[in-house]
PDB file of C-alpha atoms in Angstrom:
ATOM      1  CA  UNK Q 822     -12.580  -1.931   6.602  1.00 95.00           C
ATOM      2  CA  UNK Q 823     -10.066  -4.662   6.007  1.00 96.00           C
ATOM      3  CA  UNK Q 824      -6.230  -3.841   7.471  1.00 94.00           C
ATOM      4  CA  UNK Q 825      -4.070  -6.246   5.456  1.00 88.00           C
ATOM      5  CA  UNK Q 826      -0.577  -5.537   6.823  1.00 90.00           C
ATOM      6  CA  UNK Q 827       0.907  -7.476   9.488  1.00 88.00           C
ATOM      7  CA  UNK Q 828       0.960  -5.809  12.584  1.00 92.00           C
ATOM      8  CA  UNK Q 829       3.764  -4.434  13.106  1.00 91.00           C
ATOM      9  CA  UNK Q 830       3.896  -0.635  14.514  1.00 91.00           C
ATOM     10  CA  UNK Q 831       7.836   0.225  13.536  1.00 89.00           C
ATOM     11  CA  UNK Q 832       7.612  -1.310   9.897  1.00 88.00           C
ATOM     12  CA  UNK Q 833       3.944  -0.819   8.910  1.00 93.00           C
ATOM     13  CA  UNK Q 834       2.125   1.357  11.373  1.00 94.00           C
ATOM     14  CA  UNK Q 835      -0.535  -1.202  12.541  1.00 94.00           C
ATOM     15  CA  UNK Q 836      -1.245   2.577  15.265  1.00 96.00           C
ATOM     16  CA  UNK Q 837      -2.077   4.543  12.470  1.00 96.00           C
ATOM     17  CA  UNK Q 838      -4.592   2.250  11.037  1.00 96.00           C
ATOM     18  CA  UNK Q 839      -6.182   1.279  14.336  1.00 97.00           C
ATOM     19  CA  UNK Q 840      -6.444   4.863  15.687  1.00 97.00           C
ATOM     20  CA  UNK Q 841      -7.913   6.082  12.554  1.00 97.00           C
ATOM     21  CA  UNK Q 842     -10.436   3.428  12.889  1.00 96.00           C
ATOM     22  CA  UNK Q 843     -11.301   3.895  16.264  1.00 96.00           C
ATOM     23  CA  UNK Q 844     -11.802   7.757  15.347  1.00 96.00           C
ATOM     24  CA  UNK Q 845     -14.164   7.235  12.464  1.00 94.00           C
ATOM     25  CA  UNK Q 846     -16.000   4.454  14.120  1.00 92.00           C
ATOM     26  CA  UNK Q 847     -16.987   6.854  17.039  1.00 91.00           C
ATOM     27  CA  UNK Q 848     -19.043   8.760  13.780  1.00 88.00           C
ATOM     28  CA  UNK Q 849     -20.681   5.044  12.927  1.00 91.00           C
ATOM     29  CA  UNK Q 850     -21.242   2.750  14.839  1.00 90.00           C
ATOM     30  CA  UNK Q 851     -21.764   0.025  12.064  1.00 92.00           C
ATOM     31  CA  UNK Q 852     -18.514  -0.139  10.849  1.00 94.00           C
ATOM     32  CA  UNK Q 853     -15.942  -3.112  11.847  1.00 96.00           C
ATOM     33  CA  UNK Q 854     -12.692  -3.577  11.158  1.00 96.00           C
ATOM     34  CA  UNK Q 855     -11.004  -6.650  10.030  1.00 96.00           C
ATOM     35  CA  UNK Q 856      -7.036  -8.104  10.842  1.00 94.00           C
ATOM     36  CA  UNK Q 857      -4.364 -10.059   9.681  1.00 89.00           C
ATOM     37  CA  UNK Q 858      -3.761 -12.289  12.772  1.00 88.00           C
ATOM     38  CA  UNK Q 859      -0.173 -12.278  11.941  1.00 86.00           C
ATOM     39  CA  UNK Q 860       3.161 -10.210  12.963  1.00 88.00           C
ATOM     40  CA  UNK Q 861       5.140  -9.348  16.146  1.00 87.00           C
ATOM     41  CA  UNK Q 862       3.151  -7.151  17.597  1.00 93.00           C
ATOM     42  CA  UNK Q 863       0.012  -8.807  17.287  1.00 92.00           C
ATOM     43  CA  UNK Q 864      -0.732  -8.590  21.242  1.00 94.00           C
ATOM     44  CA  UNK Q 865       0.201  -5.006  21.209  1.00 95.00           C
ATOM     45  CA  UNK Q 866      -2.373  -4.460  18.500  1.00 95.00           C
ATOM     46  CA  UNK Q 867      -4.826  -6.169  20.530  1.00 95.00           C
ATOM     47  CA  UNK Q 868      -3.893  -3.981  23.760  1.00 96.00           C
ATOM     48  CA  UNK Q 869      -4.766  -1.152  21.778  1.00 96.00           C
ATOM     49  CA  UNK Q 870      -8.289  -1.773  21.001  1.00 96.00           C
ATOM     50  CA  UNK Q 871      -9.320  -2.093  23.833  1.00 96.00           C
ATOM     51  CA  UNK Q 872      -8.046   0.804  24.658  1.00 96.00           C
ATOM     52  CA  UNK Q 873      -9.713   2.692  22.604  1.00 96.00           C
ATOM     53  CA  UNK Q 874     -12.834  -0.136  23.123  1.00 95.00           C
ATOM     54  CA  UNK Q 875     -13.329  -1.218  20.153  1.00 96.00           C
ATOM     55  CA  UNK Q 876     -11.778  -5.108  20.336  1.00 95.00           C
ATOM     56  CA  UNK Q 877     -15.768  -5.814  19.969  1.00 95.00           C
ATOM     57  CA  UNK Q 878     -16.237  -4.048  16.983  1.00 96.00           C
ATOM     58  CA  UNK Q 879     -12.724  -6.261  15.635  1.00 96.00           C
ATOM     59  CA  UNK Q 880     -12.857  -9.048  13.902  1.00 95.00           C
ATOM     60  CA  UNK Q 881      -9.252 -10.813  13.486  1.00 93.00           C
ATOM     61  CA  UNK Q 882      -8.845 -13.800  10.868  1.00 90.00           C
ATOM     62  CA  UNK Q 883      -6.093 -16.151  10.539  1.00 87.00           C
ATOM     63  CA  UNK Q 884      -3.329 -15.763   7.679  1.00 82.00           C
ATOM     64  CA  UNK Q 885      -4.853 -16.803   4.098  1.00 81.00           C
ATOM     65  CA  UNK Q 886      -3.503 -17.325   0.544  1.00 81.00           C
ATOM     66  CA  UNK Q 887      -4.206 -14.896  -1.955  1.00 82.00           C
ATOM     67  CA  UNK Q 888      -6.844 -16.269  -2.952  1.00 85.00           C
ATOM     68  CA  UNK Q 889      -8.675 -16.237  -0.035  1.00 88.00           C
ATOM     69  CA  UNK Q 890      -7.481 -12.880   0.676  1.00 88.00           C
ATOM     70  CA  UNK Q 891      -9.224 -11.641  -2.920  1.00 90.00           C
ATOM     71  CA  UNK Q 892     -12.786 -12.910  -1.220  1.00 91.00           C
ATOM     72  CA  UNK Q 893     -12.110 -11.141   1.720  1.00 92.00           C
ATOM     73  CA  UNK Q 894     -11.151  -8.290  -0.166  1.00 92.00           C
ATOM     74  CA  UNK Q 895     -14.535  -8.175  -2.560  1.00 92.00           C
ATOM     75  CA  UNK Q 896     -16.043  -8.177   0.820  1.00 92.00           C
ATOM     76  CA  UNK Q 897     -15.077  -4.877   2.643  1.00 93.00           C
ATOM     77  CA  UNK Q 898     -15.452  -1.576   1.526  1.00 95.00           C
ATOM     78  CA  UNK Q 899     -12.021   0.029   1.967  1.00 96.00           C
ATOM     79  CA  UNK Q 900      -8.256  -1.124   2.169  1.00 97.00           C
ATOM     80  CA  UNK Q 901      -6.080  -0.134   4.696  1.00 96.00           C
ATOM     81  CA  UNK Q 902      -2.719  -0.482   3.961  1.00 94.00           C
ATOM     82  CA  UNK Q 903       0.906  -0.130   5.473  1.00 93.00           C
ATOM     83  CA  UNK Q 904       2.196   3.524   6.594  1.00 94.00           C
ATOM     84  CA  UNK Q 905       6.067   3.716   7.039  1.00 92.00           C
ATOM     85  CA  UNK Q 906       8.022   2.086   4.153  1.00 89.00           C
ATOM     86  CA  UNK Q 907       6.375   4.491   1.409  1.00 92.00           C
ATOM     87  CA  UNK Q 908       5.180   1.921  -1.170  1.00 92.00           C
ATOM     88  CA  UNK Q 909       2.187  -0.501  -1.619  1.00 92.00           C
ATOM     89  CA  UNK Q 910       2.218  -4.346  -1.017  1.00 89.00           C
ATOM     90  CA  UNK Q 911       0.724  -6.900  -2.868  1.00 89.00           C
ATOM     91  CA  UNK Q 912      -2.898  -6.553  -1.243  1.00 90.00           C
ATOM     92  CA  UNK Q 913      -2.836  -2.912  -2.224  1.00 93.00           C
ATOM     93  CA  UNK Q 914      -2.235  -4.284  -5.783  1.00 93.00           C
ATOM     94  CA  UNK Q 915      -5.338  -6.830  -5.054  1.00 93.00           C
ATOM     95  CA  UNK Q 916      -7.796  -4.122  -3.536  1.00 94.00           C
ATOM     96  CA  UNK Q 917      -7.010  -2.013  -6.375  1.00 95.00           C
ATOM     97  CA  UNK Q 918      -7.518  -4.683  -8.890  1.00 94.00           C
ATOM     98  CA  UNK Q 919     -11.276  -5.211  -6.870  1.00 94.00           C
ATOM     99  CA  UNK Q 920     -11.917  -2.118  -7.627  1.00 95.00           C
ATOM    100  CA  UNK Q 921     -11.259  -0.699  -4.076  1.00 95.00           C
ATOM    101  CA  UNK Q 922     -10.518   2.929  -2.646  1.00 97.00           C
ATOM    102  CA  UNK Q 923      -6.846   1.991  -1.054  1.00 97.00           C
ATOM    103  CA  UNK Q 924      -5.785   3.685   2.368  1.00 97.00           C
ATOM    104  CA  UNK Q 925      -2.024   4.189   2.853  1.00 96.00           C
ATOM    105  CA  UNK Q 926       1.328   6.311   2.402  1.00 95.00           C
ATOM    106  CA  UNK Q 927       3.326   6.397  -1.165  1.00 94.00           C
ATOM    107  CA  UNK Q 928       6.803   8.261  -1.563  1.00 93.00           C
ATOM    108  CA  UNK Q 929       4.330   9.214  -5.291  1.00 92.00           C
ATOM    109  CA  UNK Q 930       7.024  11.622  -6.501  1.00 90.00           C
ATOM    110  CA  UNK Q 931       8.909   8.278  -7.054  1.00 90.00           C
ATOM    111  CA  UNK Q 932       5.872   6.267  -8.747  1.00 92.00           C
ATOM    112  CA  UNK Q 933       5.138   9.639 -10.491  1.00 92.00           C
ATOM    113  CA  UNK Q 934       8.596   9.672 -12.437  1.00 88.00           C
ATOM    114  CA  UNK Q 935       9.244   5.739 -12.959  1.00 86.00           C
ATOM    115  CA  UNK Q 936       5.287   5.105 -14.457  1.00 89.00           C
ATOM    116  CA  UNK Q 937       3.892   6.673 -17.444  1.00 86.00           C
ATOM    117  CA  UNK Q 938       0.323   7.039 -16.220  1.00 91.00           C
ATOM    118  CA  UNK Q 939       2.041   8.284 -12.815  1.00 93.00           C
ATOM    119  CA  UNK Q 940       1.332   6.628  -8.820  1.00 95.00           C
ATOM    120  CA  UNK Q 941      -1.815   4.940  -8.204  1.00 95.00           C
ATOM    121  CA  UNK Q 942      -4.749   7.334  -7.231  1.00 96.00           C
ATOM    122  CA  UNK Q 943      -4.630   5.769  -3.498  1.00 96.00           C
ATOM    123  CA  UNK Q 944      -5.232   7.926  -0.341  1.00 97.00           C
ATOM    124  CA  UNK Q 945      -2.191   9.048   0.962  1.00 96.00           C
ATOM    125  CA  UNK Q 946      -2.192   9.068   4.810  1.00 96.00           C
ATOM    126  CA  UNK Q 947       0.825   9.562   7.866  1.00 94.00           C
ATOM    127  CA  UNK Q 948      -1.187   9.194  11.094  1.00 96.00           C
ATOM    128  CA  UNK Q 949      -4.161   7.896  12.623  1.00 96.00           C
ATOM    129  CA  UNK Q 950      -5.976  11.084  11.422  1.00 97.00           C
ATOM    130  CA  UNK Q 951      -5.060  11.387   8.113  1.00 97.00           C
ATOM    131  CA  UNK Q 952      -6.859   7.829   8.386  1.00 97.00           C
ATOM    132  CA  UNK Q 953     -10.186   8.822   9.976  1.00 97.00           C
ATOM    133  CA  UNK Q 954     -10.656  11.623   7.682  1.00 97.00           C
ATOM    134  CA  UNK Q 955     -10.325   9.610   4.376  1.00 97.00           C
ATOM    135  CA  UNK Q 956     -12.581   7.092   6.263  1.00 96.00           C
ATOM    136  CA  UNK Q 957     -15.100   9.843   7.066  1.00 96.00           C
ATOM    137  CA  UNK Q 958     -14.703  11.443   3.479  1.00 97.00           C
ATOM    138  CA  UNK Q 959     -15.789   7.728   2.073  1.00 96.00           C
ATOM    139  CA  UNK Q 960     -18.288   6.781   4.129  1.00 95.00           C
ATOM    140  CA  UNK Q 961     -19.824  10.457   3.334  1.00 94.00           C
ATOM    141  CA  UNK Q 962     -20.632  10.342  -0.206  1.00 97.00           C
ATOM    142  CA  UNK Q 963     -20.994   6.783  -1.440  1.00 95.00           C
ATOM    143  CA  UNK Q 964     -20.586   7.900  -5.287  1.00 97.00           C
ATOM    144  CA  UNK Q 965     -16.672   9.780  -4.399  1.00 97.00           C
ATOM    145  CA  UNK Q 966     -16.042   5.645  -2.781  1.00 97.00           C
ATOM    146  CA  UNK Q 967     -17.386   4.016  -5.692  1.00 96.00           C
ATOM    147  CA  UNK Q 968     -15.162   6.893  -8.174  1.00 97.00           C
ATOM    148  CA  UNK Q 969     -12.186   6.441  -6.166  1.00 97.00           C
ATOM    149  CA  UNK Q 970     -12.644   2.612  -6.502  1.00 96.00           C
ATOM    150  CA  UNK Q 971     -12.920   2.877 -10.173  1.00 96.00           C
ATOM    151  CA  UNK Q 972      -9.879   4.444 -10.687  1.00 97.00           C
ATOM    152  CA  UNK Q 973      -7.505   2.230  -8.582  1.00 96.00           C
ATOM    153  CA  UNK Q 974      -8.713  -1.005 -10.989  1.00 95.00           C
ATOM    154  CA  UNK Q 975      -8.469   0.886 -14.220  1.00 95.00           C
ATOM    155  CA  UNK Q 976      -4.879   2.283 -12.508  1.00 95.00           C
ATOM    156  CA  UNK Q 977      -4.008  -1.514 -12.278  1.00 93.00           C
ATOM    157  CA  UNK Q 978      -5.499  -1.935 -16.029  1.00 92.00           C
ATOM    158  CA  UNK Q 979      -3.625   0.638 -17.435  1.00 91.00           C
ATOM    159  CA  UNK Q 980       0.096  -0.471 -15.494  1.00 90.00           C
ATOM    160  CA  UNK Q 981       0.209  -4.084 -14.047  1.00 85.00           C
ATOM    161  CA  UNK Q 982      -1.698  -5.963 -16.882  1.00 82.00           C
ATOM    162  CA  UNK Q 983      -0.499  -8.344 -19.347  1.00 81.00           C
ATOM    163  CA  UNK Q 984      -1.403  -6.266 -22.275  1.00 79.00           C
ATOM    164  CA  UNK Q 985       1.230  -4.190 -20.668  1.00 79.00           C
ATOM    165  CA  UNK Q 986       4.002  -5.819 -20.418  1.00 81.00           C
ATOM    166  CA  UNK Q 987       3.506  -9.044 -23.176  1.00 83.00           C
ATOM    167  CA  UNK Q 988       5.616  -7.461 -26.168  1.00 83.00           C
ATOM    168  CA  UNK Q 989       8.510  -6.679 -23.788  1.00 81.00           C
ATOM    169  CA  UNK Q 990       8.731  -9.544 -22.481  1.00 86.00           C
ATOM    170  CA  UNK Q 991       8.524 -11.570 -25.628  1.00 88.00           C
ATOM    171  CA  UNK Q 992      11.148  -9.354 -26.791  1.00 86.00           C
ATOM    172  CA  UNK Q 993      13.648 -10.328 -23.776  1.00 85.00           C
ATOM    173  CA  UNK Q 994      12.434 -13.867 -24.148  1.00 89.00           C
ATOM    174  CA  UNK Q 995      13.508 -14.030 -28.019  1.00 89.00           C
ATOM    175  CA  UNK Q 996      16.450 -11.989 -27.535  1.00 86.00           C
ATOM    176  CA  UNK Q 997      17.818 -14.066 -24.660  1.00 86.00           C
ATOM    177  CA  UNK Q 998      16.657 -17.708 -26.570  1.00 91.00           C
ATOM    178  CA  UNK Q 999      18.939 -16.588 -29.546  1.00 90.00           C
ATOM    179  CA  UNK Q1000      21.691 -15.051 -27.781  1.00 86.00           C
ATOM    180  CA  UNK Q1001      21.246 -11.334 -27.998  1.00 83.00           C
ATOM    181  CA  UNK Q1002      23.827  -9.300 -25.719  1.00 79.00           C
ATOM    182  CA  UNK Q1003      21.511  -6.629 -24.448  1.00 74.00           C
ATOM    183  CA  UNK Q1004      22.753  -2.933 -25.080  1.00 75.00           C
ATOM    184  CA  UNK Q1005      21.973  -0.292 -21.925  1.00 74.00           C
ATOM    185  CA  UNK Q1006      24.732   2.541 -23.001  1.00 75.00           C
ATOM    186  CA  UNK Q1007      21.517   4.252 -24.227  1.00 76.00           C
ATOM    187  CA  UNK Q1008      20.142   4.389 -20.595  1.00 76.00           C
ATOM    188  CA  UNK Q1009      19.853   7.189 -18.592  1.00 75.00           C
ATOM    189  CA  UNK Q1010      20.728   5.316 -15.591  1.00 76.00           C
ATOM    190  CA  UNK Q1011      24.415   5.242 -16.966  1.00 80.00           C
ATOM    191  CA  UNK Q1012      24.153   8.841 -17.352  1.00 84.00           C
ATOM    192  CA  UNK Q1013      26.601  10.962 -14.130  1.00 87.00           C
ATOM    193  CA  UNK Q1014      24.260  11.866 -11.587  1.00 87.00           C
ATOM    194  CA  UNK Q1015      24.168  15.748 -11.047  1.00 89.00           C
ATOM    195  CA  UNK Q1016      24.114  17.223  -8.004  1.00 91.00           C
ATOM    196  CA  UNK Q1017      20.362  17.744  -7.596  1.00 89.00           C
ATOM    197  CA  UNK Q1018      20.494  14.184  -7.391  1.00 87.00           C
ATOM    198  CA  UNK Q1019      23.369  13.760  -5.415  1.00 90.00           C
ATOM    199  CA  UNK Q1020      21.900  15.694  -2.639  1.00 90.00           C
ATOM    200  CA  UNK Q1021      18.562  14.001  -2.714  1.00 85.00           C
ATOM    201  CA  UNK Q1022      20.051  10.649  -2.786  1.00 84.00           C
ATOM    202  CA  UNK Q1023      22.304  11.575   0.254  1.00 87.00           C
ATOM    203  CA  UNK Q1024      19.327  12.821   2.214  1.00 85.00           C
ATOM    204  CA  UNK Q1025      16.664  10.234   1.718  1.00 79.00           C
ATOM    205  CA  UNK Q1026      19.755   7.691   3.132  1.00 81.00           C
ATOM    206  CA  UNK Q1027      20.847   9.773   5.758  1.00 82.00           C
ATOM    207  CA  UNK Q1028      16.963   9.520   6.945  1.00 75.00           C
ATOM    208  CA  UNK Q1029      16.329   6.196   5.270  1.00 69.00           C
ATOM    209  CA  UNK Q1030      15.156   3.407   8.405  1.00 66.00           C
ATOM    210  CA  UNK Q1031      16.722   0.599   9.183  1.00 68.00           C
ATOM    211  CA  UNK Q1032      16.030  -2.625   6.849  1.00 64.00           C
ATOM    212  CA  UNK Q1033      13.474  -4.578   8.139  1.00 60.00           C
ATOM    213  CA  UNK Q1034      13.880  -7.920   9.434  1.00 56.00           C
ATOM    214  CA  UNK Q1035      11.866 -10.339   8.607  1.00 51.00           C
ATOM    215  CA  UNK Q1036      13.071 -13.348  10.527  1.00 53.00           C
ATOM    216  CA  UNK Q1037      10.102 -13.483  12.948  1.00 47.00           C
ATOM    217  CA  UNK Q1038       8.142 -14.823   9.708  1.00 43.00           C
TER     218      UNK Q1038
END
C-alpha cells in the first residue's frame, strides 16, 4: 500500500492513513506500507508506528519525480491518498491512470456537478477506519480490486485525456492567435446566485480551514 501524501496530519491526514493500515495489517501480516519521506510531521509519523508497531512492516523512500513515482506506483496494490482538503492530488491522478483502486476523501457532489461522467469512482474515506475497511474489502476479493482498478483508468480515459480536451484547446489557441475577444455573457457563472446557493456558499466558508502553508517546502 503506497501513501503518497506528505505527512502532514492537519492538511492531509498522514493518522488516518497510518491507523487504517495498522488496523488491516493486524488481518495480514504480509502487507507493508510504503512513505513519502517528506513533510513536517515526518517524525510524528514515525512516532506513530511504532506505536501501533508496525515501523518494521514500513518502508519510507526518499522524495522522487513523477516518473519515478509512476514505477513505484505500478508496484503496489492500492493508493492511499490525502483526507482533509476534499480533492485528489496529482498521484491520485497517476494511480488512477495505473489502473489503481484509489483510497481517499472527495467533496464528489462538487466533481459530480462540474464533470460530465461525474467524480472519479475512488474510495471515499474520513478516518483511520473508513481506511481499514476499504483495505479489508480489497484485499478480500481480488476480482472487486482489479474492477475498482479498471474503472479509475478508464475514469482518467474518459476526463483527463487529450482526446478530451484537443478541439477546445485548438479552439482557444486559434481564437486567441487571430484576436478573438472571447464572449462569457452566455455563462451561467454570470447568472445571480439564488439563495440555495447563497447559503451553501456561506456555510462551506464559515467551516472552510485555514489555507495551507506551504513554506516548509
Amino acid at each position: 500500500m503506497l501513501c503518497s501524501m506528505r505527512m502532514g496530519l492537519q492538511w492531509k491526514g498522514t493518522q488516518h492513513a497510518i491507523e487504517g493500515f495498522a488496523k488491516s495489517a493486524a488481518q495480514n501480516p504480509r502487507a507493508r506500507l510504503v512513505l513519502l519521506s517528506w513533510g513536517s510531521d515526518l517524525a510524528t509519523a514515525r512516532e506513530q508506528l511504532k506505536i501501533y508497531e508496525i515501523l518494521d512492516r514500513t518502508l519510507f523512500i526518499p522524495t522522487v519525480g513523477k516518473k519515478r513515482l509512476i514505477s513505484y506506483l505500478r508496484a503496489c496494490d492500492v493508493l492511499i491518498e490525502q483526507f482533509v482538503l476534499g480533492y485528489y492530488g496529482g498521484s491520485a491522478l497517476g494511480g488512477m491512470a495505473c489502473g489503481m483502486p484509489v483510497i481517499n476523501q472527495l467533496e464528489k457532489l462538487q466533481y459530480d456537478a462540474l464533470i460530465d461522467v461525474g467524480a472519479p469512482p475512488t474510495l471515499d474515506a474520513a478516518s483511520g477506519d473508513d481506511v481499514a475497511a476499504h483495505q479489508e474489502a480489497l484485499r478480500a476479493d481480488p476480482d472487486y480490486a482489479t474492477g475498482l482498478g479498471r474503472k479509475t483508468q478508464k475514469w482518467i480515459l474518459a476526463v483527463q485525456t487529450s482526446r478530451c480536451w484537443h478541439l477546445a484547446t485548438r479552439l482557444l489557441l486559434a481564437g486567441a492567435a487571430i484576436a478573438i475577444k472571447l464572449l462569457c455573457w452566455g455563462s451561467r457563472l454570470n447568472l445571480p446566485r439564488s439563495r440555495k446557493e447563497n447559503r451553501y456558499n456561506h456555510f462551506q466558508l464559515s467551516t472552510a480551514l485555514i489555507s495551507p502553508n506551504y513554506s516548509e517546502l
